[in-house]
Structure formats: C-alpha cells, structure tokens
Amino acid sequence: YVERTTGAVEGHAGSYYFYIRTLINKYHPWIFLVPVGLVYGIHQSFRNKERRAAYLTVLGWIAVVFCFFTFAVQTKLQWYILPLHPALSLIAAVPLTLWWFPGGSELLLKAVIITSAVGQLFFSSVFDHDYSPGLKELAAVIQTDTGQNEKVILYNYHEEPAAVFYTNLRCVYADSLKELDGYQSEFGRVHLIARDQDFAGIAQDLKRRDFVIIRRTSGFKEDLVYLK
C-alpha cells in the first residue's frame, strides 16, 4: 500500500486529470448532473441549516476521496475511485428530485437537466455496441509483433482494460512524451498505440525517437496508430 501511494506501481501512472477523465468516460450519463448537484449542494450548505450537515457530509465524502486518490496516491487505476460513486449518485440525484419542486428557478433547472441529457447523446458512446473497434483491428498485428517481455504503451489513451483484453499483453499509460521517455529508459524497446488525433501533434517527436508506423486504422470513430 505504501509503495502504491508513494510511486506508480507497474507503470500505472497518471496526471491530475486522470480521474476526471475516468468519471467522464465511465460515469455517464449521470456525470452531466453532478456539476448541477455540486453547485446546488454548496449553495444549500450555506443557506439551509436543517440540511447543512447532510450536504456537507456528501460534499466532504466527494472531496476527500477524489483528492486523496488524485494527489496522494501516485498509482492511478480506474477502480480506485469506486468509493466515490455512491456520493456522486446522491449529488446527481439532487437535480432530479428538485425537478418536481415548484419554485422560480424550476424552468432553469429543467433546461439544465434537458441540456445535459441531450449533450450525453453527442458526447458519449451510448449507441456504440463496439467500444474499441480500432484496438480489435490492431490486436492481431500487435500480438504477432510483440515479444513476451516487451511493453505496449498507450499514449494519452486510457483504454487499458480493452487493450489487455484484445492483445493479452501488458499495457501501461503514458500521458506525455516525458513519461514515454521514462518507459523507454526503463523497458528499452517499447510498442506504442496512440489516437490518430494525438499522433498528429507528436509525429515529429516520435520520429526523432526512432518510432516507425506499423499499422493505422481508418474509418472508425476513434482511429489509432500503432508504432514501434
């Protein structure tokens, strides 16, 4: 436990927005209601003496768990913040319960909730039955091309469960070129998977590091590039 707190174990490092991105990807559609509930909860914790303790308890729960795993624990894994989900569910339910309460801000509240619901349709993969088609297409090539002790780096691409499932290989994250350099120093030869949109910005940097494109996908919602 101490090792996981003071350092990133087995390459599971991440930036300060790691869990924000995790919640956006894994806690939809309810994540769109959380900001509304947080604002209302903070407001009520100052104005409503009867429910102040309840709101402060939930807000404190969210703050302590999120800050602890974001800033104190250096090993980043998506399931570490599962204890946060009950509190987030409570705070996300606040706008829904207020929907039925009369008041001057009722119309505004409904507009915010409806906008959040509509936004969910555009910013999530709710209609996608295949969440990682690019990884599935690359999997056979990566398995054939990768030695048993070689590492696969996911550059700014936090889909490790899918990558491990399809490739059956050890995969770790790198959110910056500095982290990628660290893995190269530690592991030697590494293989790299990056989203096409990210690759465009680092192509020259990777070329200077002697990376060569082996395969890239096309025609998917999120195309990938495989290099080594």
CSV table of C-alpha atoms in Angstrom, one decimal:
chain,number,residue,atom,x,y,z
A,1,TYR,CA,0.0,0.0,0.0
A,2,VAL,CA,2.8,2.4,0.9
A,3,GLU,CA,4.5,1.6,-2.4
A,4,ARG,CA,1.3,2.4,-4.4
A,5,THR,CA,0.9,5.7,-2.5
A,6,THR,CA,4.5,6.9,-3.0
A,7,GLY,CA,5.1,5.7,-6.5
A,8,ALA,CA,3.4,4.4,-9.7
A,9,VAL,CA,3.3,0.6,-9.4
A,10,GLU,CA,3.7,-1.4,-12.6
A,11,GLY,CA,3.5,1.7,-14.8
A,12,HIS,CA,0.1,2.8,-13.7
A,13,ALA,CA,0.9,6.5,-13.5
A,14,GLY,CA,-1.4,9.3,-14.5
A,15,SER,CA,-1.8,13.1,-14.5
A,16,TYR,CA,-4.0,15.1,-12.1
A,17,TYR,CA,-7.0,14.9,-14.5
A,18,PHE,CA,-6.8,11.1,-14.7
A,19,TYR,CA,-9.9,10.6,-12.6
A,20,ILE,CA,-11.8,13.5,-14.1
A,21,ARG,CA,-11.4,11.7,-17.5
A,22,THR,CA,-12.3,8.4,-15.9
A,23,LEU,CA,-15.6,9.8,-14.5
A,24,ILE,CA,-16.5,11.4,-17.8
A,25,ASN,CA,-15.9,8.2,-19.6
A,26,LYS,CA,-17.2,5.7,-17.1
A,27,TYR,CA,-19.9,7.5,-15.1
A,28,HIS,CA,-22.1,8.8,-17.9
A,29,PRO,CA,-24.8,9.8,-18.3
A,30,TRP,CA,-25.0,10.9,-14.6
A,31,ILE,CA,-21.8,12.8,-14.7
A,32,PHE,CA,-23.6,15.6,-16.5
A,33,LEU,CA,-25.8,16.1,-13.5
A,34,VAL,CA,-23.0,16.1,-11.0
A,35,PRO,CA,-21.9,19.8,-11.6
A,36,VAL,CA,-25.5,20.9,-11.1
A,37,GLY,CA,-25.8,19.0,-7.9
A,38,LEU,CA,-22.5,20.2,-6.6
A,39,VAL,CA,-23.4,23.9,-7.1
A,40,TYR,CA,-26.8,23.4,-5.5
A,41,GLY,CA,-25.3,21.4,-2.6
A,42,ILE,CA,-22.7,24.1,-1.9
A,43,HIS,CA,-25.3,26.8,-2.1
A,44,GLN,CA,-27.6,24.9,0.3
A,45,SER,CA,-24.9,24.1,2.8
A,46,PHE,CA,-24.6,27.8,3.5
A,47,ARG,CA,-28.3,28.7,3.4
A,48,ASN,CA,-30.2,25.6,4.6
A,49,LYS,CA,-29.4,25.0,8.3
A,50,GLU,CA,-31.7,22.0,8.5
A,51,ARG,CA,-29.9,20.1,5.8
A,52,ARG,CA,-26.5,21.6,6.1
A,53,ALA,CA,-25.0,18.5,7.8
A,54,ALA,CA,-26.3,16.2,5.1
A,55,TYR,CA,-24.9,18.3,2.2
A,56,LEU,CA,-21.6,18.8,3.9
A,57,THR,CA,-21.3,15.1,4.6
A,58,VAL,CA,-21.8,14.2,0.9
A,59,LEU,CA,-19.6,17.1,-0.3
A,60,GLY,CA,-16.8,16.1,2.1
A,61,TRP,CA,-17.1,12.5,1.0
A,62,ILE,CA,-16.6,13.5,-2.6
A,63,ALA,CA,-13.7,15.9,-1.8
A,64,VAL,CA,-11.8,13.6,0.4
A,65,VAL,CA,-11.9,10.5,-1.8
A,66,PHE,CA,-11.3,12.4,-5.0
A,67,CYS,CA,-8.4,14.5,-3.6
A,68,PHE,CA,-6.8,11.5,-1.9
A,69,PHE,CA,-6.6,9.3,-5.0
A,70,THR,CA,-5.7,12.2,-7.3
A,71,PHE,CA,-3.0,13.9,-5.3
A,72,ALA,CA,-1.8,11.5,-2.6
A,73,VAL,CA,-1.8,8.1,-4.4
A,74,GLN,CA,0.6,8.0,-7.3
A,75,THR,CA,-0.6,4.7,-8.7
A,76,LYS,CA,-3.7,5.5,-10.9
A,77,LEU,CA,-6.3,2.8,-11.7
A,78,GLN,CA,-9.9,3.5,-12.7
A,79,TRP,CA,-11.4,1.4,-10.0
A,80,TYR,CA,-9.6,3.1,-7.2
A,81,ILE,CA,-12.4,5.8,-7.0
A,82,LEU,CA,-15.3,3.4,-6.9
A,83,PRO,CA,-15.9,4.6,-3.3
A,84,LEU,CA,-16.8,7.9,-4.8
A,85,HIS,CA,-19.7,6.6,-6.8
A,86,PRO,CA,-22.3,6.4,-4.0
A,87,ALA,CA,-21.7,10.0,-3.1
A,88,LEU,CA,-21.8,11.1,-6.7
A,89,SER,CA,-25.1,9.3,-7.2
A,90,LEU,CA,-26.5,11.1,-4.2
A,91,ILE,CA,-25.4,14.5,-5.5
A,92,ALA,CA,-26.5,13.7,-9.1
A,93,ALA,CA,-30.0,12.8,-7.8
A,94,VAL,CA,-30.4,16.3,-6.3
A,95,PRO,CA,-31.3,18.0,-9.6
A,96,LEU,CA,-33.7,15.1,-10.4
A,97,THR,CA,-35.6,15.5,-7.1
A,98,LEU,CA,-35.7,19.2,-7.5
A,99,TRP,CA,-37.4,18.8,-10.9
A,100,TRP,CA,-40.7,18.2,-9.2
A,101,PHE,CA,-40.4,21.1,-6.7
A,102,PRO,CA,-42.2,24.3,-7.5
A,103,GLY,CA,-40.1,27.5,-7.5
A,104,GLY,CA,-38.9,30.4,-9.5
A,105,SER,CA,-35.8,28.5,-10.8
A,106,GLU,CA,-37.8,25.4,-11.9
A,107,LEU,CA,-37.7,26.3,-15.6
A,108,LEU,CA,-34.0,27.0,-15.5
A,109,LEU,CA,-33.3,23.7,-13.6
A,110,LYS,CA,-35.3,21.7,-16.2
A,111,ALA,CA,-33.4,23.4,-19.0
A,112,VAL,CA,-30.1,22.5,-17.5
A,113,ILE,CA,-31.1,18.8,-17.0
A,114,ILE,CA,-32.6,18.6,-20.5
A,115,THR,CA,-29.4,20.1,-22.0
A,116,SER,CA,-27.3,17.7,-20.0
A,117,ALA,CA,-29.4,14.7,-21.3
A,118,VAL,CA,-29.1,15.9,-24.9
A,119,GLY,CA,-25.4,16.5,-24.5
A,120,GLN,CA,-25.0,13.0,-23.3
A,121,LEU,CA,-26.2,11.7,-26.7
A,122,PHE,CA,-23.4,13.6,-28.5
A,123,PHE,CA,-20.5,13.2,-26.1
A,124,SER,CA,-20.8,9.5,-25.2
A,125,SER,CA,-20.8,6.2,-27.0
A,126,VAL,CA,-24.3,5.3,-25.8
A,127,PHE,CA,-25.2,4.0,-29.2
A,128,ASP,CA,-22.0,2.2,-29.9
A,129,HIS,CA,-22.0,-1.6,-29.3
A,130,ASP,CA,-18.3,-1.9,-30.1
A,131,TYR,CA,-16.4,0.4,-27.9
A,132,SER,CA,-12.9,-0.3,-29.2
A,133,PRO,CA,-13.1,-1.4,-32.9
A,134,GLY,CA,-9.6,0.1,-33.6
A,135,LEU,CA,-8.0,-1.9,-30.9
A,136,LYS,CA,-9.7,-5.0,-32.1
A,137,GLU,CA,-8.4,-4.5,-35.6
A,138,LEU,CA,-4.8,-3.9,-34.3
A,139,ALA,CA,-4.8,-6.7,-31.8
A,140,ALA,CA,-3.6,-9.5,-34.2
A,141,VAL,CA,-0.8,-7.3,-35.6
A,142,ILE,CA,0.4,-6.3,-32.1
A,143,GLN,CA,0.3,-9.8,-30.7
A,144,THR,CA,2.4,-11.1,-33.6
A,145,ASP,CA,4.9,-8.3,-33.5
A,146,THR,CA,5.4,-8.0,-29.7
A,147,GLY,CA,7.8,-10.2,-27.7
A,148,GLN,CA,6.7,-11.7,-24.3
A,149,ASN,CA,8.7,-9.2,-22.2
A,150,GLU,CA,8.1,-6.1,-24.4
A,151,LYS,CA,5.7,-3.4,-23.2
A,152,VAL,CA,2.8,-1.8,-25.0
A,153,ILE,CA,2.4,1.9,-24.2
A,154,LEU,CA,-1.0,3.6,-24.6
A,155,TYR,CA,-0.2,7.3,-25.3
A,156,ASN,CA,-2.9,9.5,-23.8
A,157,TYR,CA,-5.3,6.6,-24.5
A,158,HIS,CA,-6.9,5.3,-21.3
A,159,GLU,CA,-8.4,2.1,-22.5
A,160,GLU,CA,-6.1,-0.4,-20.8
A,161,PRO,CA,-8.9,-3.0,-20.0
A,162,ALA,CA,-9.8,-3.2,-23.7
A,163,ALA,CA,-6.2,-3.2,-24.8
A,164,VAL,CA,-5.3,-6.1,-22.4
A,165,PHE,CA,-8.4,-8.0,-23.4
A,166,TYR,CA,-7.8,-7.8,-27.1
A,167,THR,CA,-4.0,-8.2,-27.1
A,168,ASN,CA,-3.5,-10.3,-24.0
A,169,LEU,CA,-0.3,-8.2,-23.3
A,170,ARG,CA,0.9,-6.0,-20.6
A,171,CYS,CA,-0.2,-2.3,-21.3
A,172,VAL,CA,0.7,0.9,-19.5
A,173,TYR,CA,-0.2,4.5,-19.9
A,174,ALA,CA,1.9,7.5,-20.9
A,175,ASP,CA,0.3,10.9,-20.9
A,176,SER,CA,3.3,12.8,-22.1
A,177,LEU,CA,6.5,12.4,-24.1
A,178,LYS,CA,8.4,12.7,-20.8
A,179,GLU,CA,6.6,9.7,-19.4
A,180,LEU,CA,7.2,7.8,-22.7
A,181,ASP,CA,10.9,8.6,-22.4
A,182,GLY,CA,10.9,7.2,-18.9
A,183,TYR,CA,9.3,3.9,-20.1
A,184,GLN,CA,11.9,3.7,-22.9
A,185,SER,CA,14.7,4.1,-20.4
A,186,GLU,CA,13.2,1.5,-18.1
A,187,PHE,CA,12.0,-1.1,-20.6
A,188,GLY,CA,14.2,-0.5,-23.6
A,189,ARG,CA,12.2,-1.3,-26.7
A,190,VAL,CA,8.5,-0.4,-26.4
A,191,HIS,CA,5.5,-0.5,-28.7
A,192,LEU,CA,3.1,2.5,-28.9
A,193,ILE,CA,-0.6,2.9,-29.5
A,194,ALA,CA,-1.9,6.5,-30.0
A,195,ARG,CA,-5.1,8.0,-31.2
A,196,ASP,CA,-4.7,9.5,-34.7
A,197,GLN,CA,-5.6,13.0,-33.4
A,198,ASP,CA,-2.8,12.8,-30.8
A,199,PHE,CA,-0.3,11.3,-33.2
A,200,ALA,CA,-0.6,14.3,-35.5
A,201,GLY,CA,0.8,16.5,-32.8
A,202,ILE,CA,3.8,14.3,-31.8
A,203,ALA,CA,4.7,12.7,-35.1
A,204,GLN,CA,8.0,14.5,-35.5
A,205,ASP,CA,8.9,13.9,-31.8
A,206,LEU,CA,8.3,10.2,-32.3
A,207,LYS,CA,10.3,10.2,-35.5
A,208,ARG,CA,13.3,11.6,-33.6
A,209,ARG,CA,12.9,8.8,-31.1
A,210,ASP,CA,13.1,6.3,-34.0
A,211,PHE,CA,9.5,5.2,-33.8
A,212,VAL,CA,8.1,3.8,-37.1
A,213,ILE,CA,4.4,3.4,-38.0
A,214,ILE,CA,3.5,-0.3,-38.3
A,215,ARG,CA,-0.3,0.0,-38.8
A,216,ARG,CA,-3.0,2.5,-38.5
A,217,THR,CA,-6.8,2.1,-38.6
A,218,SER,CA,-9.2,4.2,-40.6
A,219,GLY,CA,-13.0,4.7,-40.8
A,220,PHE,CA,-13.6,4.4,-37.1
A,221,LYS,CA,-14.9,7.0,-34.7
A,222,GLU,CA,-11.5,6.9,-33.0
A,223,ASP,CA,-8.7,5.8,-35.3
A,224,LEU,CA,-5.5,4.5,-33.8
A,225,VAL,CA,-1.8,4.4,-34.9
A,226,TYR,CA,0.5,1.5,-33.9
A,227,LEU,CA,4.2,2.2,-33.8
A,228,LYS,CA,7.4,0.6,-32.6
